[in-house]
Tab-separated table of C-alpha atoms and ligand atoms in Angstrom:
chain	number	residue	atom	x	y	z
A	1	UNK	CA	82.404	88.909	97.424
A	2	UNK	CA	85.943	90.021	98.194
A	3	UNK	CA	88.449	87.481	96.971
A	4	UNK	CA	85.959	85.841	94.592
A	5	UNK	CA	87.254	85.251	91.065
A	6	UNK	CA	85.920	87.679	88.456
A	7	UNK	CA	82.400	86.994	87.198
A	8	UNK	CA	82.576	84.908	84.050
A	9	UNK	CA	85.693	83.007	85.199
A	10	UNK	CA	83.594	79.828	85.429
A	11	UNK	CA	80.815	80.788	83.033
A	12	UNK	CA	81.611	82.430	79.720
A	13	UNK	CA	79.170	85.308	79.481
A	14	UNK	CA	78.293	87.977	82.022
A	15	UNK	CA	74.881	89.575	82.523
A	16	UNK	CA	74.102	92.577	84.720
A	17	UNK	CA	70.457	93.041	85.677
A	18	UNK	CA	68.671	95.534	87.935
A	19	UNK	CA	65.737	94.860	90.269
A	20	UNK	CA	65.739	91.087	90.754
A	21	UNK	CA	64.216	90.873	94.230
A	22	UNK	CA	60.695	90.412	92.853
A	23	UNK	CA	58.595	89.962	89.762
A	24	UNK	CA	59.935	89.893	86.235
A	25	UNK	CA	63.557	90.545	87.225
A	26	UNK	CA	63.675	87.619	89.625
A	27	UNK	CA	62.589	85.170	86.914
A	28	UNK	CA	64.830	86.811	84.307
A	29	UNK	CA	67.910	86.509	86.542
A	30	UNK	CA	67.211	82.815	87.154
A	31	UNK	CA	66.710	82.075	83.459
A	32	UNK	CA	69.854	83.979	82.488
A	33	UNK	CA	71.785	81.824	84.968
A	34	UNK	CA	70.164	78.752	83.408
A	35	UNK	CA	71.188	80.020	79.965
A	36	UNK	CA	74.824	80.003	81.105
A	37	UNK	CA	75.460	83.609	82.147
A	38	UNK	CA	77.304	84.643	85.264
A	39	UNK	CA	74.673	87.001	86.683
A	40	UNK	CA	75.340	90.209	88.613
A	41	UNK	CA	72.140	91.441	90.240
A	42	UNK	CA	71.901	95.118	91.206
A	43	UNK	CA	69.343	95.593	93.986
A	44	UNK	CA	68.635	98.128	96.701
A	45	UNK	CA	67.649	95.444	99.253
A	46	UNK	CA	70.679	93.192	99.607
A	47	UNK	CA	69.041	90.761	102.054
A	48	UNK	CA	66.227	90.129	99.601
A	49	UNK	CA	68.756	89.871	96.756
A	50	UNK	CA	70.735	87.316	98.714
A	51	UNK	CA	67.609	85.195	99.209
A	52	UNK	CA	67.028	85.315	95.430
A	53	UNK	CA	70.675	84.406	94.850
A	54	UNK	CA	70.273	81.296	97.013
A	55	UNK	CA	67.020	80.413	95.245
A	56	UNK	CA	68.732	80.645	91.842
A	57	UNK	CA	71.674	78.593	93.023
A	58	UNK	CA	69.248	75.851	94.094
A	59	UNK	CA	67.619	75.934	90.651
A	60	UNK	CA	70.947	76.214	88.788
A	61	UNK	CA	73.526	74.427	90.965
A	62	UNK	CA	76.537	75.398	88.834
A	63	UNK	CA	75.355	79.015	88.607
A	64	UNK	CA	77.507	82.052	89.363
A	65	UNK	CA	75.140	84.658	90.805
A	66	UNK	CA	76.246	87.754	92.692
A	67	UNK	CA	74.339	90.607	94.282
A	68	UNK	CA	75.529	94.195	94.576
A	69	UNK	CA	73.786	97.143	96.210
A	70	UNK	CA	72.249	99.755	93.925
A	71	UNK	CA	69.534	102.286	94.618
A	72	UNK	CA	68.631	103.569	91.170
A	73	UNK	CA	66.945	106.607	92.733
A	74	UNK	CA	70.297	108.007	93.922
A	75	UNK	CA	73.092	108.988	91.535
A	76	UNK	CA	75.784	108.329	94.163
A	77	UNK	CA	74.520	104.787	94.688
A	78	UNK	CA	74.415	104.132	90.936
A	79	UNK	CA	77.992	105.375	90.589
A	80	UNK	CA	79.157	103.140	93.462
A	81	UNK	CA	77.342	100.147	91.955
A	82	UNK	CA	78.870	100.726	88.518
A	83	UNK	CA	82.327	100.924	90.106
A	84	UNK	CA	81.665	97.628	91.932
A	85	UNK	CA	80.464	95.990	88.695
A	86	UNK	CA	83.641	97.110	86.943
A	87	UNK	CA	85.664	95.309	89.640
A	88	UNK	CA	83.604	92.118	89.256
A	89	UNK	CA	83.184	92.079	85.500
A	90	UNK	CA	86.071	92.351	83.042
A	91	UNK	CA	83.404	92.690	80.313
A	92	UNK	CA	79.622	92.699	80.105
A	93	UNK	CA	77.723	90.692	77.501
A	94	UNK	CA	74.226	91.691	78.565
A	95	UNK	CA	72.815	94.616	80.543
A	96	UNK	CA	69.128	94.367	81.484
A	97	UNK	CA	67.569	97.565	82.812
A	98	UNK	CA	64.619	95.889	84.506
A	99	UNK	CA	63.947	97.641	87.833
A	100	UNK	CA	60.980	99.959	88.018
A	101	UNK	CA	58.480	101.454	90.411
A	102	UNK	CA	55.451	103.705	90.787
A	103	UNK	CA	54.686	106.160	93.554
A	104	UNK	CA	51.135	106.947	94.645
A	105	UNK	CA	52.167	110.349	95.994
A	106	UNK	CA	54.650	112.896	94.718
A	107	UNK	CA	58.117	112.271	96.113
A	108	UNK	CA	61.544	113.576	95.152
A	109	UNK	CA	64.782	111.621	94.852
A	110	UNK	CA	67.777	112.640	96.968
A	111	UNK	CA	69.019	114.450	93.858
A	112	UNK	CA	65.805	116.494	93.638
A	113	UNK	CA	63.975	114.769	90.744
A	114	UNK	CA	60.469	113.301	90.672
A	115	UNK	CA	61.089	109.856	92.167
A	116	UNK	CA	59.529	107.700	89.420
A	117	UNK	CA	61.466	109.546	86.710
A	118	UNK	CA	64.663	109.331	88.765
A	119	UNK	CA	64.299	105.593	89.463
A	120	UNK	CA	62.931	104.401	86.135
A	121	UNK	CA	64.886	106.650	83.796
A	122	UNK	CA	67.721	108.750	85.288
A	123	UNK	CA	69.259	105.917	87.352
A	124	UNK	CA	69.258	103.458	84.424
A	125	UNK	CA	70.532	106.215	82.103
A	126	UNK	CA	73.513	106.850	84.379
A	127	UNK	CA	74.156	103.149	84.991
A	128	UNK	CA	74.122	102.419	81.259
A	129	UNK	CA	76.467	105.335	80.551
A	130	UNK	CA	78.884	104.140	83.223
A	131	UNK	CA	78.870	100.527	81.996
A	132	UNK	CA	78.729	101.130	78.225
A	133	UNK	CA	82.493	101.004	77.782
A	134	UNK	CA	82.540	97.540	79.410
A	135	UNK	CA	80.063	96.093	76.918
A	136	UNK	CA	81.568	93.294	74.845
A	137	UNK	CA	81.331	93.506	71.040
A	138	UNK	CA	78.011	91.912	70.067
A	139	UNK	CA	76.691	92.587	73.578
A	140	UNK	CA	73.063	93.527	74.218
A	141	UNK	CA	71.404	96.237	76.262
A	142	UNK	CA	67.747	95.482	77.016
A	143	UNK	CA	65.372	97.883	78.752
A	144	UNK	CA	62.034	96.844	80.193
A	145	UNK	CA	59.815	99.747	79.159
A	146	UNK	CA	56.027	99.479	78.840
A	147	UNK	CA	53.130	99.976	76.489
A	148	UNK	CA	52.219	102.718	78.977
A	149	UNK	CA	54.710	104.899	77.066
A	150	UNK	CA	52.097	105.233	74.320
A	151	UNK	CA	49.830	107.473	76.403
A	152	UNK	CA	52.661	109.586	77.862
A	153	UNK	CA	53.833	113.110	77.287
A	154	UNK	CA	57.191	114.514	78.366
A	155	UNK	CA	57.807	118.041	79.583
A	156	UNK	CA	61.439	118.182	80.710
A	157	UNK	CA	60.684	121.314	82.678
A	158	UNK	CA	58.459	119.310	85.032
A	159	UNK	CA	60.612	116.422	86.228
A	160	UNK	CA	62.571	118.399	88.817
A	161	UNK	CA	61.350	119.740	92.138
A	162	UNK	CA	57.790	119.683	93.444
A	163	UNK	CA	55.201	120.249	90.694
A	164	UNK	CA	51.471	120.986	90.805
A	165	UNK	CA	48.924	118.330	89.753
A	166	UNK	CA	50.958	115.156	90.364
A	167	UNK	CA	49.366	111.988	88.963
A	168	UNK	CA	51.035	108.643	89.666
A	169	UNK	CA	49.933	107.077	86.389
A	170	UNK	CA	51.143	110.043	84.331
A	171	UNK	CA	54.503	110.006	86.159
A	172	UNK	CA	54.922	106.283	85.474
A	173	UNK	CA	53.894	106.622	81.799
A	174	UNK	CA	56.369	109.491	81.349
A	175	UNK	CA	59.194	107.425	82.851
A	176	UNK	CA	58.419	104.571	80.454
A	177	UNK	CA	58.368	106.962	77.470
A	178	UNK	CA	61.806	108.097	78.655
A	179	UNK	CA	62.940	104.429	78.606
A	180	UNK	CA	61.997	104.080	74.937
A	181	UNK	CA	63.445	107.481	73.942
A	182	UNK	CA	66.707	106.610	75.731
A	183	UNK	CA	66.887	103.171	74.159
A	184	UNK	CA	66.467	104.522	70.620
A	185	UNK	CA	68.983	107.351	71.165
A	186	UNK	CA	71.535	104.932	72.598
A	187	UNK	CA	71.020	102.458	69.735
A	188	UNK	CA	71.834	105.259	67.303
A	189	UNK	CA	75.008	106.109	69.201
A	190	UNK	CA	76.265	102.536	69.545
A	191	UNK	CA	75.568	101.802	65.880
A	192	UNK	CA	74.843	98.072	66.307
A	193	UNK	CA	78.251	96.965	67.673
A	194	UNK	CA	76.350	96.627	70.923
A	195	UNK	CA	72.604	96.294	70.343
A	196	UNK	CA	69.989	98.271	72.291
A	197	UNK	CA	66.328	97.297	72.422
A	198	UNK	CA	63.333	97.815	74.673
A	199	UNK	CA	60.068	96.039	75.314
A	200	UNK	CA	56.642	95.779	76.885
A	201	UNK	CA	56.458	92.637	79.077
A	202	UNK	CA	52.642	92.458	79.186
A	203	UNK	CA	50.383	93.199	82.120
A	204	UNK	CA	52.068	91.161	84.814
A	205	UNK	CA	50.786	90.424	88.330
A	206	UNK	CA	53.774	91.727	90.299
A	207	UNK	CA	54.364	94.130	93.169
A	208	UNK	CA	54.261	96.979	90.658
A	209	UNK	CA	50.497	96.693	90.363
A	210	UNK	CA	48.638	97.705	93.543
A	211	UNK	CA	47.157	94.655	95.281
A	212	UNK	CA	43.527	95.658	94.631
A	213	UNK	CA	44.313	96.065	90.950
A	214	UNK	CA	45.987	92.662	90.841
A	215	UNK	CA	42.783	91.137	92.186
A	216	UNK	CA	40.379	92.861	89.803
A	217	UNK	CA	42.639	93.131	86.748
A	218	UNK	CA	41.643	89.732	85.275
A	219	UNK	CA	38.048	90.961	85.216
A	220	UNK	CA	38.766	93.631	82.640
A	221	UNK	CA	42.091	92.637	81.135
A	222	UNK	CA	41.742	89.361	79.293
A	223	UNK	CA	45.415	88.481	79.741
A	224	UNK	CA	47.278	89.087	82.975
A	225	UNK	CA	50.577	87.238	83.019
A	226	UNK	CA	52.415	85.727	85.947
A	227	UNK	CA	56.086	86.712	86.312
A	228	UNK	CA	57.262	83.573	84.475
A	229	UNK	CA	55.299	84.609	81.394
A	230	UNK	CA	56.119	88.280	82.000
A	231	UNK	CA	59.857	87.556	81.687
A	232	UNK	CA	59.451	85.927	78.288
A	233	UNK	CA	59.973	89.002	76.096
A	234	UNK	CA	62.990	90.194	78.091
A	235	UNK	CA	64.549	86.751	77.692
A	236	UNK	CA	63.727	86.666	73.997
A	237	UNK	CA	65.283	90.077	73.324
A	238	UNK	CA	68.296	89.156	75.473
A	239	UNK	CA	68.929	85.684	74.092
A	240	UNK	CA	67.340	84.981	70.708
A	241	UNK	CA	70.124	84.202	68.214
A	242	UNK	CA	68.055	85.674	65.378
A	243	UNK	CA	68.172	89.079	67.110
A	244	UNK	CA	71.980	89.336	66.859
A	245	UNK	CA	72.657	92.731	65.275
A	246	UNK	CA	69.018	93.833	65.701
A	247	UNK	CA	69.000	97.241	67.373
A	248	UNK	CA	66.802	100.249	68.072
A	249	UNK	CA	63.592	98.191	68.223
A	250	UNK	CA	60.643	97.875	70.542
A	251	UNK	CA	59.015	94.482	71.208
A	252	UNK	CA	55.589	93.561	72.582
A	253	UNK	CA	54.532	90.940	75.121
A	254	UNK	CA	54.330	88.316	72.375
A	255	UNK	CA	57.952	88.895	71.355
A	256	UNK	CA	56.893	90.672	68.172
A	257	UNK	CA	58.540	93.841	66.979
A	258	UNK	CA	56.131	96.769	67.340
A	259	UNK	CA	56.020	100.368	66.294
A	260	UNK	CA	56.668	102.541	69.362
A	261	UNK	CA	54.564	105.677	69.822
A	262	UNK	CA	55.003	108.730	67.602
A	263	UNK	CA	56.589	110.679	70.487
A	264	UNK	CA	59.011	107.831	71.265
A	265	UNK	CA	60.233	107.991	67.657
A	266	UNK	CA	60.670	111.784	67.751
A	267	UNK	CA	64.430	112.190	67.271
A	268	UNK	CA	64.625	115.813	68.551
A	269	UNK	CA	62.803	114.701	71.727
A	270	UNK	CA	65.176	111.723	72.094
A	271	UNK	CA	68.107	114.117	71.799
A	272	UNK	CA	66.654	116.693	74.237
A	273	UNK	CA	66.096	113.955	76.813
A	274	UNK	CA	69.592	112.601	76.205
A	275	UNK	CA	71.229	116.012	76.671
A	276	UNK	CA	69.215	116.827	79.806
A	277	UNK	CA	69.772	113.391	81.351
A	278	UNK	CA	73.515	113.557	80.670
A	279	UNK	CA	73.693	117.006	82.275
A	280	UNK	CA	71.538	116.126	85.295
A	281	UNK	CA	73.292	112.828	86.066
A	282	UNK	CA	76.774	114.201	85.441
A	283	UNK	CA	77.323	111.635	82.669
A	284	UNK	CA	77.976	114.434	80.166
A	285	UNK	CA	81.773	114.236	80.219
A	286	UNK	CA	81.701	110.476	80.023
A	287	UNK	CA	79.347	110.421	77.051
A	288	UNK	CA	80.984	113.246	75.145
A	289	UNK	CA	84.253	111.389	75.471
A	290	UNK	CA	82.890	108.310	73.680
B	301	LIG	N1	54.047	94.435	86.015
B	301	LIG	C1	53.598	94.970	84.888
B	301	LIG	O1	52.414	94.839	84.518
B	301	LIG	C2	54.533	95.749	84.006
B	301	LIG	C3	54.045	96.248	82.781
B	301	LIG	C4	54.895	96.962	81.962
B	301	LIG	C5	56.210	97.187	82.347
B	301	LIG	N2	56.651	96.703	83.548
B	301	LIG	C6	58.055	96.966	83.916
B	301	LIG	O2	58.677	95.759	84.281
B	301	LIG	C7	59.803	96.051	85.129
B	301	LIG	C8	59.814	95.090	86.311
B	301	LIG	O3	58.669	95.366	87.112
B	301	LIG	P1	57.841	94.242	87.884
B	301	LIG	O4	56.486	94.261	87.315
B	301	LIG	O5	58.602	92.964	87.932
B	301	LIG	O6	57.751	94.952	89.329
B	301	LIG	P2	58.184	94.494	90.807
B	301	LIG	O7	57.733	93.109	91.086
B	301	LIG	O8	57.691	95.587	91.677
B	301	LIG	O9	59.765	94.510	90.754
B	301	LIG	C9	60.455	95.719	90.578
B	301	LIG	C10	61.901	95.542	90.960
B	301	LIG	O10	62.531	96.828	90.826
B	301	LIG	C11	63.225	97.098	92.028
B	301	LIG	N3	63.363	98.527	92.333
B	301	LIG	C12	62.396	99.431	92.564
B	301	LIG	N4	62.925	100.609	92.901
B	301	LIG	C13	64.273	100.449	92.887
B	301	LIG	C14	65.374	101.304	93.160
B	301	LIG	N5	65.223	102.584	93.565
B	301	LIG	N6	66.634	100.809	93.034
B	301	LIG	C15	66.825	99.520	92.668
B	301	LIG	N7	65.826	98.656	92.420
B	301	LIG	C16	64.557	99.120	92.516
B	301	LIG	C17	62.401	96.406	93.104
B	301	LIG	O11	63.204	96.261	94.262
B	301	LIG	P3	62.587	96.281	95.785
B	301	LIG	O12	62.310	94.842	96.075
B	301	LIG	O13	63.691	96.844	96.582
B	301	LIG	O14	61.349	97.130	95.732
B	301	LIG	C18	62.078	95.093	92.405
B	301	LIG	O15	63.137	94.180	92.493
B	301	LIG	C19	59.658	97.516	85.513
B	301	LIG	O16	60.552	98.300	84.751
B	301	LIG	C20	58.223	97.848	85.133
B	301	LIG	O17	58.051	99.212	84.832
B	301	LIG	C21	55.847	95.980	84.369
């Protein structure tokens, strides 16, 4: 991308979105390009991201779509990606924290945190902190959380190092609770000048669900969306004119505002997670300086 004009030179608004190589993010990136955004995709697999870029450019011939490397599970990679975004984007109108994963067995990130928590929460937390000062007035930050947050608990003493009794579902649920807690705490800090909202996209047949579950899911879940339908709430929260100024909310798969879980609304827990995440990611100085 060296020598390319800054993102947004041809198209007015700039969107940054994580995890667009598959699933909900791939559709969201395409539809943001169709809606007139210059789109910067942050992905850990640049070959796959490049294939998606070409696909979007076929669908939206005047699109401006760029791909940058970012492994959300590694703080150093997130920092490098944020620096690269700052070179490409003079301002950011929309940040979509979409990427997410699950891990069947307990694994640690290179920084020593449980991998699901590191990828789904700490990486996006750091990325958002590093890009917040680039957000344009009236800009939007949208995080793809999950209804799974409702059954989660969060013990901050158990997200670092190897822990007994690992359960993949519990680790995923905890990471999604962290998404909602982070979103609400950030909304409070940004005070509506830049809006911050999160959402549940529905149960969506993507790579996130194990293949066997994708096959049997329709048998016991009446509604399993495809990725096109799964991207609908993200796009609504990102684009709907009536949501200008709306902040600190959680939306469901039908684009309706919903009450998040009691724990997600617990302000002391939001603040404990914020303080720990800032300390662990090294974003403390940056955030205190705001
Ligand atoms: N599917 C559902 O039913 C469902 C329900 C509720 C919430 N969600 C949420 O929706 C979001 C999108 O998930 P999806 O269902 O579309 O899943 P998906 O098809 O598996 O896509 C996930 C995306 O995240 C990327 N990703 C994973 N780990 C990453 C890392 N370390 N660094 C950078 N990118 C990474 C993946 O990249 P690679 O190609 O490199 O793996 C992929 O592009 C997630 O936040 C998920 O938690 C999904």
